[in-house]
Tab-separated table of C-alpha atoms and ligand atoms in Angstrom:
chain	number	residue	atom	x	y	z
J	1	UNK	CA	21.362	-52.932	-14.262
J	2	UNK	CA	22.974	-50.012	-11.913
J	3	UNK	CA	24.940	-47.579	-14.019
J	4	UNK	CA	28.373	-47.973	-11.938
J	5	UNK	CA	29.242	-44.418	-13.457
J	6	UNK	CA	26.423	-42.735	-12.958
J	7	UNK	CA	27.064	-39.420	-10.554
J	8	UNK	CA	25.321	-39.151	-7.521
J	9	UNK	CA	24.320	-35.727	-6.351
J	10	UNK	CA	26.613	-35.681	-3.036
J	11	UNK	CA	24.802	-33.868	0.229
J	12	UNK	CA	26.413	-30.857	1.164
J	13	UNK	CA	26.769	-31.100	4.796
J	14	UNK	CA	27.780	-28.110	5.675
J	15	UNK	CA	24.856	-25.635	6.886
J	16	UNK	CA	22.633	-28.349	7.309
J	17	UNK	CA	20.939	-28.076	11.044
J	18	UNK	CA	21.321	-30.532	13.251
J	19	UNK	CA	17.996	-32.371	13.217
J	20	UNK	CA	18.233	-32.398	9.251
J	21	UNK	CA	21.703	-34.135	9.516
J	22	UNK	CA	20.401	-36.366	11.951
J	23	UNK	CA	17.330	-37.616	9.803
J	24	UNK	CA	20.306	-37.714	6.987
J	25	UNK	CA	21.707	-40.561	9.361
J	26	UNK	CA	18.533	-41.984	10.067
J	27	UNK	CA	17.986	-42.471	6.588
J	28	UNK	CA	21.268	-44.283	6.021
J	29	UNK	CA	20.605	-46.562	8.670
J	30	UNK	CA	22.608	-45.141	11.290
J	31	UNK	CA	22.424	-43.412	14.898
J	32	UNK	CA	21.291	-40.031	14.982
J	33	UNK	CA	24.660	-38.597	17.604
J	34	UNK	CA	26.804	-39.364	13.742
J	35	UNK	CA	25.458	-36.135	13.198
J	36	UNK	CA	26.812	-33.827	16.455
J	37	UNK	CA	29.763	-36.107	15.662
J	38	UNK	CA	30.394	-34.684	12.381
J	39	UNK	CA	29.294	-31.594	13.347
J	40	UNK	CA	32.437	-31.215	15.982
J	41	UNK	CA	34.307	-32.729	12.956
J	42	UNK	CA	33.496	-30.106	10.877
J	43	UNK	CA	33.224	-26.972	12.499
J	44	UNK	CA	35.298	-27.477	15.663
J	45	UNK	CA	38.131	-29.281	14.238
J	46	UNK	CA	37.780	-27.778	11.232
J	47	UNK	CA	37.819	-31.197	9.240
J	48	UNK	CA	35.979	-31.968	6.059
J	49	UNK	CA	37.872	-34.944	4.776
J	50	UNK	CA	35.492	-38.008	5.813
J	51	UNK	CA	38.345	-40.508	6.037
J	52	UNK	CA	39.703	-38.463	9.034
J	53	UNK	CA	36.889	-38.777	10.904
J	54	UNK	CA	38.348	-41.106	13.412
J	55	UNK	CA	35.406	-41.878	15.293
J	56	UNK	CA	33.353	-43.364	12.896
J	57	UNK	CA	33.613	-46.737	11.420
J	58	UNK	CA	35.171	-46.924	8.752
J	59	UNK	CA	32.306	-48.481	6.894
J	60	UNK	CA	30.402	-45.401	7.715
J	61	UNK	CA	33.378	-43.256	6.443
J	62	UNK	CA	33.328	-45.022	3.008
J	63	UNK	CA	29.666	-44.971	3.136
J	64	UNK	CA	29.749	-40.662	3.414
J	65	UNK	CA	32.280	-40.461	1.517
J	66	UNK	CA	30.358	-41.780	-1.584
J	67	UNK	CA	26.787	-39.924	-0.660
J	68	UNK	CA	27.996	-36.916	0.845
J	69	UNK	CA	30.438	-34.083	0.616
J	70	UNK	CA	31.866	-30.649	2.804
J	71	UNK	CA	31.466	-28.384	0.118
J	72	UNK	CA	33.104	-25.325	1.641
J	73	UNK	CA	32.273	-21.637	-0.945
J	74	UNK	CA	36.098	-21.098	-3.056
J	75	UNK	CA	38.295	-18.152	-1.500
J	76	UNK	CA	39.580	-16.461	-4.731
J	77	UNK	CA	41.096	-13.749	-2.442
J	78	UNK	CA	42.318	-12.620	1.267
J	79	UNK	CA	43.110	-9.120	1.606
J	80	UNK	CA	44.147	-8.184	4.719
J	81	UNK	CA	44.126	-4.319	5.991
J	82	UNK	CA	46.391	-2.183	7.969
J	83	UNK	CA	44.019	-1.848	11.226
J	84	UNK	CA	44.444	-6.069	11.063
J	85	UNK	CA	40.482	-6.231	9.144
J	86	UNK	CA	40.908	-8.789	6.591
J	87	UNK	CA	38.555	-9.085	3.488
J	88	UNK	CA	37.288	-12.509	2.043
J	89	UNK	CA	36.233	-12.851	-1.628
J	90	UNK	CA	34.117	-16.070	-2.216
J	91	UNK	CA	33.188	-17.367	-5.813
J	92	UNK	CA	29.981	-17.657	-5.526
J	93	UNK	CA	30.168	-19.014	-9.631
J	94	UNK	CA	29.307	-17.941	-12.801
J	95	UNK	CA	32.150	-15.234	-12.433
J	96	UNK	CA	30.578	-13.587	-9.451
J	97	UNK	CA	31.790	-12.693	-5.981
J	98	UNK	CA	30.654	-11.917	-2.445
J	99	UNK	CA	32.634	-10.683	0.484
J	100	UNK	CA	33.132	-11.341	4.183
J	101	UNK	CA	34.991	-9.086	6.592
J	102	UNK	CA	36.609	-9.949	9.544
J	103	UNK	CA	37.050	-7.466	12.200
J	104	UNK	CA	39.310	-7.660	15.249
J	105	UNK	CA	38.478	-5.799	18.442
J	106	UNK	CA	40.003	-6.215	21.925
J	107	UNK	CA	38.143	-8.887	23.607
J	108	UNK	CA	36.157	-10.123	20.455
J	109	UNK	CA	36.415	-10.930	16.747
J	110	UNK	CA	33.293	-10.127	14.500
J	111	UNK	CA	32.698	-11.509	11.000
J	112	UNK	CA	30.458	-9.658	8.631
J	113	UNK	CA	29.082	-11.889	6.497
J	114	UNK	CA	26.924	-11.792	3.269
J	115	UNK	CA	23.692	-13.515	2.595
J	116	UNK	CA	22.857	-13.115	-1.075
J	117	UNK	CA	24.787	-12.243	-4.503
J	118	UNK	CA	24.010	-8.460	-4.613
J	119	UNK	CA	20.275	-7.416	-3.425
J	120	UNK	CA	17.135	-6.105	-4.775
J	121	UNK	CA	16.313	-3.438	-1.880
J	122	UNK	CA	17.787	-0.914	-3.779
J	123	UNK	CA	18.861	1.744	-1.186
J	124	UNK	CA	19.588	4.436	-2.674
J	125	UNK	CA	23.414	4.875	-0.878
J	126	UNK	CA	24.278	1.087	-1.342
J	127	UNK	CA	27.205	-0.330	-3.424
J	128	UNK	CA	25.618	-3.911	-3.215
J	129	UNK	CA	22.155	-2.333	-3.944
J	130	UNK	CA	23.329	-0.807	-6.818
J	131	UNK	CA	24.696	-3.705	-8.177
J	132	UNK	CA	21.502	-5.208	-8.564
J	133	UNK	CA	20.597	-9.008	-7.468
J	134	UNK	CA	21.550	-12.416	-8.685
J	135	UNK	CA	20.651	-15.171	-6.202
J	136	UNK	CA	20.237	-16.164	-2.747
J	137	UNK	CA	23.061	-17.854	-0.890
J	138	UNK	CA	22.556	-21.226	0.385
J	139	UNK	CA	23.057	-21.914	3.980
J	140	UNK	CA	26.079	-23.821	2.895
J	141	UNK	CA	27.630	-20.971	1.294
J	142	UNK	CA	26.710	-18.669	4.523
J	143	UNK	CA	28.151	-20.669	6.874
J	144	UNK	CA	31.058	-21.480	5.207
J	145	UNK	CA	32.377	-18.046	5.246
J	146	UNK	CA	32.067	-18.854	8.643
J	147	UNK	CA	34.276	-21.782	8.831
J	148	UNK	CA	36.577	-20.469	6.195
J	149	UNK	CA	37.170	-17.521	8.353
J	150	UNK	CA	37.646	-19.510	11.558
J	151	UNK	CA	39.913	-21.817	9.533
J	152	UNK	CA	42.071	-19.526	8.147
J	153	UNK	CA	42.726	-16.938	11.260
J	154	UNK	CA	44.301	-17.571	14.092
J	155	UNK	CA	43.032	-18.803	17.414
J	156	UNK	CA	42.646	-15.923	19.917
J	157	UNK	CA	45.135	-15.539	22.737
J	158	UNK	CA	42.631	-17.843	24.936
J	159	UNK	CA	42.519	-20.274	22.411
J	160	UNK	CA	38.960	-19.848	21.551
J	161	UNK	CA	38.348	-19.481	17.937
J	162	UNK	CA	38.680	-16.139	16.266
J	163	UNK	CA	34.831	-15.345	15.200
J	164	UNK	CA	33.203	-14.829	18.038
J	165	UNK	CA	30.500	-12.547	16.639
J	166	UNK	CA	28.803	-12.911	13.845
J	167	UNK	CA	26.687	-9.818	11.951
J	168	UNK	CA	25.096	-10.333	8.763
J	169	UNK	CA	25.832	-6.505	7.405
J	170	UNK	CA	27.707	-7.553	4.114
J	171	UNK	CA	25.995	-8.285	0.775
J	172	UNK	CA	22.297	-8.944	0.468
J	173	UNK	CA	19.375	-8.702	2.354
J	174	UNK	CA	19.054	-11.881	5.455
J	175	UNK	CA	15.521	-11.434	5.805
J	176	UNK	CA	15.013	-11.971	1.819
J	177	UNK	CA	16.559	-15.378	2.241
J	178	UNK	CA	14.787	-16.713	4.646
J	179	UNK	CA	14.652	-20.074	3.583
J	180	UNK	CA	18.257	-19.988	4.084
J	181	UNK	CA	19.144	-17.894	6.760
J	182	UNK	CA	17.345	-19.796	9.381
J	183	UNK	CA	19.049	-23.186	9.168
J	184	UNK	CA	22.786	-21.046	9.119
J	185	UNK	CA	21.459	-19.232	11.913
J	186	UNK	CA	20.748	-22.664	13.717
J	187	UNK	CA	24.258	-24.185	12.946
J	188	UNK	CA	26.176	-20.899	13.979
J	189	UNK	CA	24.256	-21.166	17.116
J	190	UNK	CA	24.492	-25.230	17.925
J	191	UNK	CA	26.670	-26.515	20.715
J	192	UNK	CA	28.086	-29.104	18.236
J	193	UNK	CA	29.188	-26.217	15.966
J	194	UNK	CA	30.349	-22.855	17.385
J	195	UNK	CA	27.947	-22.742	20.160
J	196	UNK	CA	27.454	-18.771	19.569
J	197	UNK	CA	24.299	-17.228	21.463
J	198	UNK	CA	22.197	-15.371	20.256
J	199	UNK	CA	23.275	-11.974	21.442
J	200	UNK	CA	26.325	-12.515	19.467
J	201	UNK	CA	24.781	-12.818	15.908
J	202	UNK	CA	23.232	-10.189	14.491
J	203	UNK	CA	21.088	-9.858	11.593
J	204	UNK	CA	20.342	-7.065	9.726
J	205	UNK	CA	17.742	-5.960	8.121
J	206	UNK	CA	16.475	-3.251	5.465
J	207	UNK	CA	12.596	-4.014	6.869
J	208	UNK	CA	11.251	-7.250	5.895
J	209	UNK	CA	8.199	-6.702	8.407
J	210	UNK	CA	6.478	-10.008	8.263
J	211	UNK	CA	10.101	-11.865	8.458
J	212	UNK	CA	11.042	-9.958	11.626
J	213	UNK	CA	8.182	-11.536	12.890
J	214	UNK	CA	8.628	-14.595	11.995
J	215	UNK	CA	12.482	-14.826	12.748
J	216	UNK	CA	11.118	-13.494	16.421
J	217	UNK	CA	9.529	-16.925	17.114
J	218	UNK	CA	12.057	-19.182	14.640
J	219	UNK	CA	14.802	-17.752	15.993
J	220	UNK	CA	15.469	-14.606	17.800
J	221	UNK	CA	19.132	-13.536	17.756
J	222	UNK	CA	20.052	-9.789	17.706
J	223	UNK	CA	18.170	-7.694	15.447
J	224	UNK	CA	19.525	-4.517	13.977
J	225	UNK	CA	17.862	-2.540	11.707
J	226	UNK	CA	18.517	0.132	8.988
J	227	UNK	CA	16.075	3.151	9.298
J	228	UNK	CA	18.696	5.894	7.921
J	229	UNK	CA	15.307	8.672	7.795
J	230	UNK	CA	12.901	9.473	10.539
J	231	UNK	CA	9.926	10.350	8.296
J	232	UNK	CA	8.135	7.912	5.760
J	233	UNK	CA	8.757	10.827	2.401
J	234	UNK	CA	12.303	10.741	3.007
J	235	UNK	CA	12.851	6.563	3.849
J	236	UNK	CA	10.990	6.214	0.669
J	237	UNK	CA	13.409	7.430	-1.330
J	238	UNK	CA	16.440	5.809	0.281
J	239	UNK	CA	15.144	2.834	1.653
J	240	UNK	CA	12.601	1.588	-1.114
J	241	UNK	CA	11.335	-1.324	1.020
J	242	UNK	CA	9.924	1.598	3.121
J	243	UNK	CA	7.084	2.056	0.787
J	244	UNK	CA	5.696	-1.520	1.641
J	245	UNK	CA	6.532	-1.416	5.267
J	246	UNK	CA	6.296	1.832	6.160
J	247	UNK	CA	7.959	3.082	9.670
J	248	UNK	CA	5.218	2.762	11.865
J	249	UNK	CA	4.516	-0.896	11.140
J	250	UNK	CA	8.462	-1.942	11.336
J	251	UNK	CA	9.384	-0.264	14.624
J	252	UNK	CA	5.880	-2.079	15.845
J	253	UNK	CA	7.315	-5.296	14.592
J	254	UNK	CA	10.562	-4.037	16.549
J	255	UNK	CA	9.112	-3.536	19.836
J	256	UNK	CA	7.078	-7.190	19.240
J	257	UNK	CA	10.731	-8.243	18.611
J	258	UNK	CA	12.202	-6.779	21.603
J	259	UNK	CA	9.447	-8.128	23.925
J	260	UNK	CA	10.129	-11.488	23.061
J	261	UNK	CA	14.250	-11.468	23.609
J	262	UNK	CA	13.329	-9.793	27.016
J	263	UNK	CA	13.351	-6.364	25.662
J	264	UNK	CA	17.018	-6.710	24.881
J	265	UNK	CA	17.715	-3.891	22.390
J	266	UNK	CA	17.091	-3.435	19.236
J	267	UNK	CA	19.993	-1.456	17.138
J	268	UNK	CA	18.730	1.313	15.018
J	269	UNK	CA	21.771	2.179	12.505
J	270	UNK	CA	21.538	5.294	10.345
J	271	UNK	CA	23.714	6.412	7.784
J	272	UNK	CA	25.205	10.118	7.795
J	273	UNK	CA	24.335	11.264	4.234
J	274	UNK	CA	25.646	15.304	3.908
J	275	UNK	CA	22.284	17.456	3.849
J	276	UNK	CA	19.885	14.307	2.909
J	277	UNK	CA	19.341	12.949	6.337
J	278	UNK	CA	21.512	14.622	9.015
J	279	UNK	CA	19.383	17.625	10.663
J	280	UNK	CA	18.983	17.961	13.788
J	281	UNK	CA	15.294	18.566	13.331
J	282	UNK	CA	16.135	14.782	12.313
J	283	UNK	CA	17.727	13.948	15.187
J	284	UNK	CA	14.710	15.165	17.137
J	285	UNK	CA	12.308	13.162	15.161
J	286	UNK	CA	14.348	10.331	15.655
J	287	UNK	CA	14.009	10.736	18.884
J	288	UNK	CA	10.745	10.993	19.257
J	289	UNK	CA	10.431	7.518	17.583
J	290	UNK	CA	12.781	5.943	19.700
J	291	UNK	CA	12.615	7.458	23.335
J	292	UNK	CA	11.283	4.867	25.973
J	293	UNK	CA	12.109	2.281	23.565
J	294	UNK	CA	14.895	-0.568	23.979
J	295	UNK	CA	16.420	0.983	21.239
J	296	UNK	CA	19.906	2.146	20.673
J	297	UNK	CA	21.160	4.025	17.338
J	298	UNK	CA	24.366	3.625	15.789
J	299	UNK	CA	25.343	6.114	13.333
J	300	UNK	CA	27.308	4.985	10.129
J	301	UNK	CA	29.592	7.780	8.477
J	302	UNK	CA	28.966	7.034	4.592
J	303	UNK	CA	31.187	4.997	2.980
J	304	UNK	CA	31.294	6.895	-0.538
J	305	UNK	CA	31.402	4.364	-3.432
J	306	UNK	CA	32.444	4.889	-7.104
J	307	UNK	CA	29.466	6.359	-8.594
J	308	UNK	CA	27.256	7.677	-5.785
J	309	UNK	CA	26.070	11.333	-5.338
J	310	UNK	CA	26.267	11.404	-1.546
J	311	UNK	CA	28.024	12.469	0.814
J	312	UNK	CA	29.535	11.980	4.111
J	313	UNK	CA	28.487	14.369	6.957
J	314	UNK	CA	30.999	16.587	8.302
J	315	UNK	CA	32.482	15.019	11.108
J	316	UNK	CA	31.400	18.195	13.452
J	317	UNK	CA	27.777	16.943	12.185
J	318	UNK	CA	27.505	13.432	13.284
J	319	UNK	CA	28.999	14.963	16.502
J	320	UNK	CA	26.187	17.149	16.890
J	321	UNK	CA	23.400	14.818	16.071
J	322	UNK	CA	24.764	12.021	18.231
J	323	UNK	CA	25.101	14.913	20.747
J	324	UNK	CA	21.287	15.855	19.851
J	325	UNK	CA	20.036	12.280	20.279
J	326	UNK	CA	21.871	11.212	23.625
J	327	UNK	CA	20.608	14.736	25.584
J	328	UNK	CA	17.473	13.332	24.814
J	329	UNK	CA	17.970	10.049	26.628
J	330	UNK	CA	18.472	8.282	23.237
J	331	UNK	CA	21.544	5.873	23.290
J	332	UNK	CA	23.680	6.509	20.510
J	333	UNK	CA	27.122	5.466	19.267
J	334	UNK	CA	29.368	6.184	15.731
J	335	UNK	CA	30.123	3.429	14.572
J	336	UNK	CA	34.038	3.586	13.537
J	337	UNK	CA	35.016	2.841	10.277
J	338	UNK	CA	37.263	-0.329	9.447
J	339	UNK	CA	39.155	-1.560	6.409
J	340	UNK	CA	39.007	1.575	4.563
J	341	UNK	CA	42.221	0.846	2.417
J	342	UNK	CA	41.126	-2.452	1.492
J	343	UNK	CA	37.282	-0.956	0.499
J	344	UNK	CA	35.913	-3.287	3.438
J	345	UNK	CA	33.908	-0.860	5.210
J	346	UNK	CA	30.353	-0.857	5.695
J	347	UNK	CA	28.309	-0.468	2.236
J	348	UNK	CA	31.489	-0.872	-0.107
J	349	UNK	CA	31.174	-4.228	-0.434
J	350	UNK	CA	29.944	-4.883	-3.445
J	351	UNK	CA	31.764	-8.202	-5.011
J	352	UNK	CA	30.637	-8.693	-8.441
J	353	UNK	CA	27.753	-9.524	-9.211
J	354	UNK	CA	25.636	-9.713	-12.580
J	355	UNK	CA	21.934	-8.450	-11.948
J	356	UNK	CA	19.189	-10.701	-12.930
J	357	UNK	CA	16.524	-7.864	-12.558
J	358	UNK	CA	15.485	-5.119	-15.148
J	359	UNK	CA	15.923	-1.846	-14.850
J	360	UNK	CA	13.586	0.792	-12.859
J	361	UNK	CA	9.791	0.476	-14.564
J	362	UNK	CA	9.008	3.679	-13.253
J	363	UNK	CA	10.046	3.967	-9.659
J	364	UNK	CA	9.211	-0.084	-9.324
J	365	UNK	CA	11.821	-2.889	-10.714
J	366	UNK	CA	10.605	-5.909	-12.107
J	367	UNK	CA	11.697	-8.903	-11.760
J	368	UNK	CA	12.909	-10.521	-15.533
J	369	UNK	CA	12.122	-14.228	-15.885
J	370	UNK	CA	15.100	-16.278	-14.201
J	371	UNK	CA	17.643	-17.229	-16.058
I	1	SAH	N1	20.782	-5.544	3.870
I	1	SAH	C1	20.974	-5.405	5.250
I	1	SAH	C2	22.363	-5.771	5.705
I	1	SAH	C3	23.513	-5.391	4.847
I	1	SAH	S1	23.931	-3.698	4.743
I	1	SAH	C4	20.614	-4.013	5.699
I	1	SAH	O1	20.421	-3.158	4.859
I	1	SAH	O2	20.504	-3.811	6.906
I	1	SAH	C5	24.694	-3.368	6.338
I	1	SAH	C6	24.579	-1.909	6.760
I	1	SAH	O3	25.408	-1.070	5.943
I	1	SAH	C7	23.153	-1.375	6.622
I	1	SAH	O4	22.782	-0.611	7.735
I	1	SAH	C8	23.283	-0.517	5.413
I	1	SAH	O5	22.272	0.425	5.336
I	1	SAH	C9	24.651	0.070	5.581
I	1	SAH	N2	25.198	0.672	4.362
I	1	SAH	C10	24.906	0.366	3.092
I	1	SAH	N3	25.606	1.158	2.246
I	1	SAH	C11	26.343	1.987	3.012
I	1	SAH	C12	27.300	2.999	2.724
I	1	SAH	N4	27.622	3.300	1.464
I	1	SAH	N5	27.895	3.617	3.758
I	1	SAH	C13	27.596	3.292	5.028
I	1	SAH	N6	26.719	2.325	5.360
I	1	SAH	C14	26.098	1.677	4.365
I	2	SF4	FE1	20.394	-4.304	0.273
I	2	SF4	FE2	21.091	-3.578	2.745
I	2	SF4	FE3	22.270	-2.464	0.592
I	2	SF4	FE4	19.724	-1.891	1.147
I	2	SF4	S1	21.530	-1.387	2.414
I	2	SF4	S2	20.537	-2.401	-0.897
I	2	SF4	S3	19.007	-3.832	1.921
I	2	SF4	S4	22.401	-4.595	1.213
């Protein structure tokens, strides 16, 4: 006898790709184009009510409505800054938060999204680093800061929607979620969703080698990656993942990555930590890695975070190692910093987030058995 109150695990069908949602409908009997309809439901209209899905039957509407579900992440917060950035906290459960940050520039709108809760790279000048890592987001929960974000701003002056680009450079590492990065990536970029290309997503990346390669034949949007040292002893330290993939082998996988996209560039960004990495014997080096390479730099001023040693350069010395880079044919840009008073800039956002992971073991952390 069927247990009339028994609960049914509901599909989430937001951040499900498109050939996943249609095999959903071929499983329930139905046509695969229900799924690019719900998709334009969903993330062009902006509806995840089933019943108001006017262009399905309503048998099929009563039919979702009882299997499956738009299970959008929970804004606890909106915080929005004086330069017009605005700052997204999502539950994320279990007490914990991650952040998305929207911010407006003439002509486009970018949202900086996060992939996991906290991160286990553990660079050294990182407020989400040093917060340690819970878990991975699922696509559902990436792109719904996506939608939340679209559904909450207002439509540009063309009427377009206001995301327009999309970076991940909030919490977490994309390339350590995988699994779930590549079916967001897919939605953000399908006609029946927000039709983005791919120049206008970015992911970016500490210096998951093998993923960069792999994400250049899943699904090569714009790659930027964070170098912040020009020499292997000192990117090490700062940028542990360095000590698996050490520089030679990740700008190799950036060039194969480059090829591939037409040798559209790559974007190098480097933090300005005072007297750590912001010589201009480093500029020079950096150079040398770089020149004759589709390969532009763009230097972040530290964002100082309760708790951290560092410093930001002097302003006169980003000047001069920007100067340093571009007389040697290097393209290089600062990038400005946005949402200061609301602590949205790069590398403050840290949410809250309870680490799953032990302490250092020496220099190496270990992993504690999941929870
Ligand atoms: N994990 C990915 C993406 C998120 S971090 C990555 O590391 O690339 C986004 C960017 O902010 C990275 O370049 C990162 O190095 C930089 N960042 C981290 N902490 C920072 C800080 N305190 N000040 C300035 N930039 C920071
Ligand atoms: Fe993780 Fe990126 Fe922060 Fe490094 S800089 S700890 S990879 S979020």
């Amino acid at each position: 006898m069927t247990d009339v109150n028994a609960v049914v695990d509901k599909t989430n069908l937001i951040g499900m790709e498109r050939s996943r949602l249609e095999q959903f409908f071929a499983d329930m009997g139905e046509k695969p184009f229900r799924a690019k309809q719900v998709m334009q439901w969903i993330y062009q209209r902006g509806v995840t009510d089933f019943d108001a899905m006017t262009d399905l039957s309503q048998g099929l509407r009563s039919r979702l409505a009882l299997v499956a579900e738009v299970n959008l992440p929970t804004a606890i917060s909106e915080h929005q800054s004086s330069d017009g950035t605005v700052k997204w906290l999502f539950s994320s459960g279990a007490g914990q938060v991650v952040e998305a940050v929207f911010i407006p520039e003439l002509g486009r709108g970018t949202l900086c999204i996060s992939s996991q809760v906290g991160c286990a790279m553990d660079c050294s000048f990182c407020a989400t680093g040093k917060q340690g890592f819970n878990r991975n987001l699922s696509a559902a929960e990436i792109v719904g800061q996506v939608w939340h974000a679209n559904n909450s701003l207002p439509l540009r002056a063309n009427g377009v929607r206001a995301v327009t680009n999309v970076v991940f450079m909030g919490m977490g590492e994309p390339l350590a979620n995988y699994r779930n990065l590549v079916p967001a990536l897919q939605v953000l970029l399908d006609d029946f969703s927000y039709g983005l290309s791919r120049r206008r997503i970015t992911v970016s990346t500490s210096g998951i080698v093998p993923h960069i390669n792999r994400l250049a034949e899943d699904c090569n949007v714009s790659l930027a990656v964070s170098l912040h040292a020009a020499n292997d002893t000192l990117r090490d330290e700062i940028v542990p993942v360095n000590r698996m993939h050490p520089i030679a082998n990740l700008l190799e996988a950036c060039w194969n990555y480059a090829a591939l996209r037409a040798n559209r560039f790559i974007t190098f960004e480097y933090v300005m930590l005072d007297g750590i990495n912001d010589s201009i014997k480093d500029a020079d080096d950096l150079a040398v890695l770089l020149r004759g390479r589709p390969a532009k730099i763009n230097l972040i001023p530290f964002n100082p975070f309760p708790g951290t040693d560092y410093q930001r350069s002097p302003e006169a010395v980003i000047t001069a190692f920007q100067n340093r880079l571009r007389s040697k044919g290097i393209v290089a840009t600062t990038r400005r910093t946005r949402g200061d008073d609301i602590d949205a800039a790069c590398g403050q956002l840290a949410g809250k987030v309870s680490d799953r992971i032990r302490v250092r073991l020496g220099d190496k952390k270990t992993r504690v058995a999941r929870a």
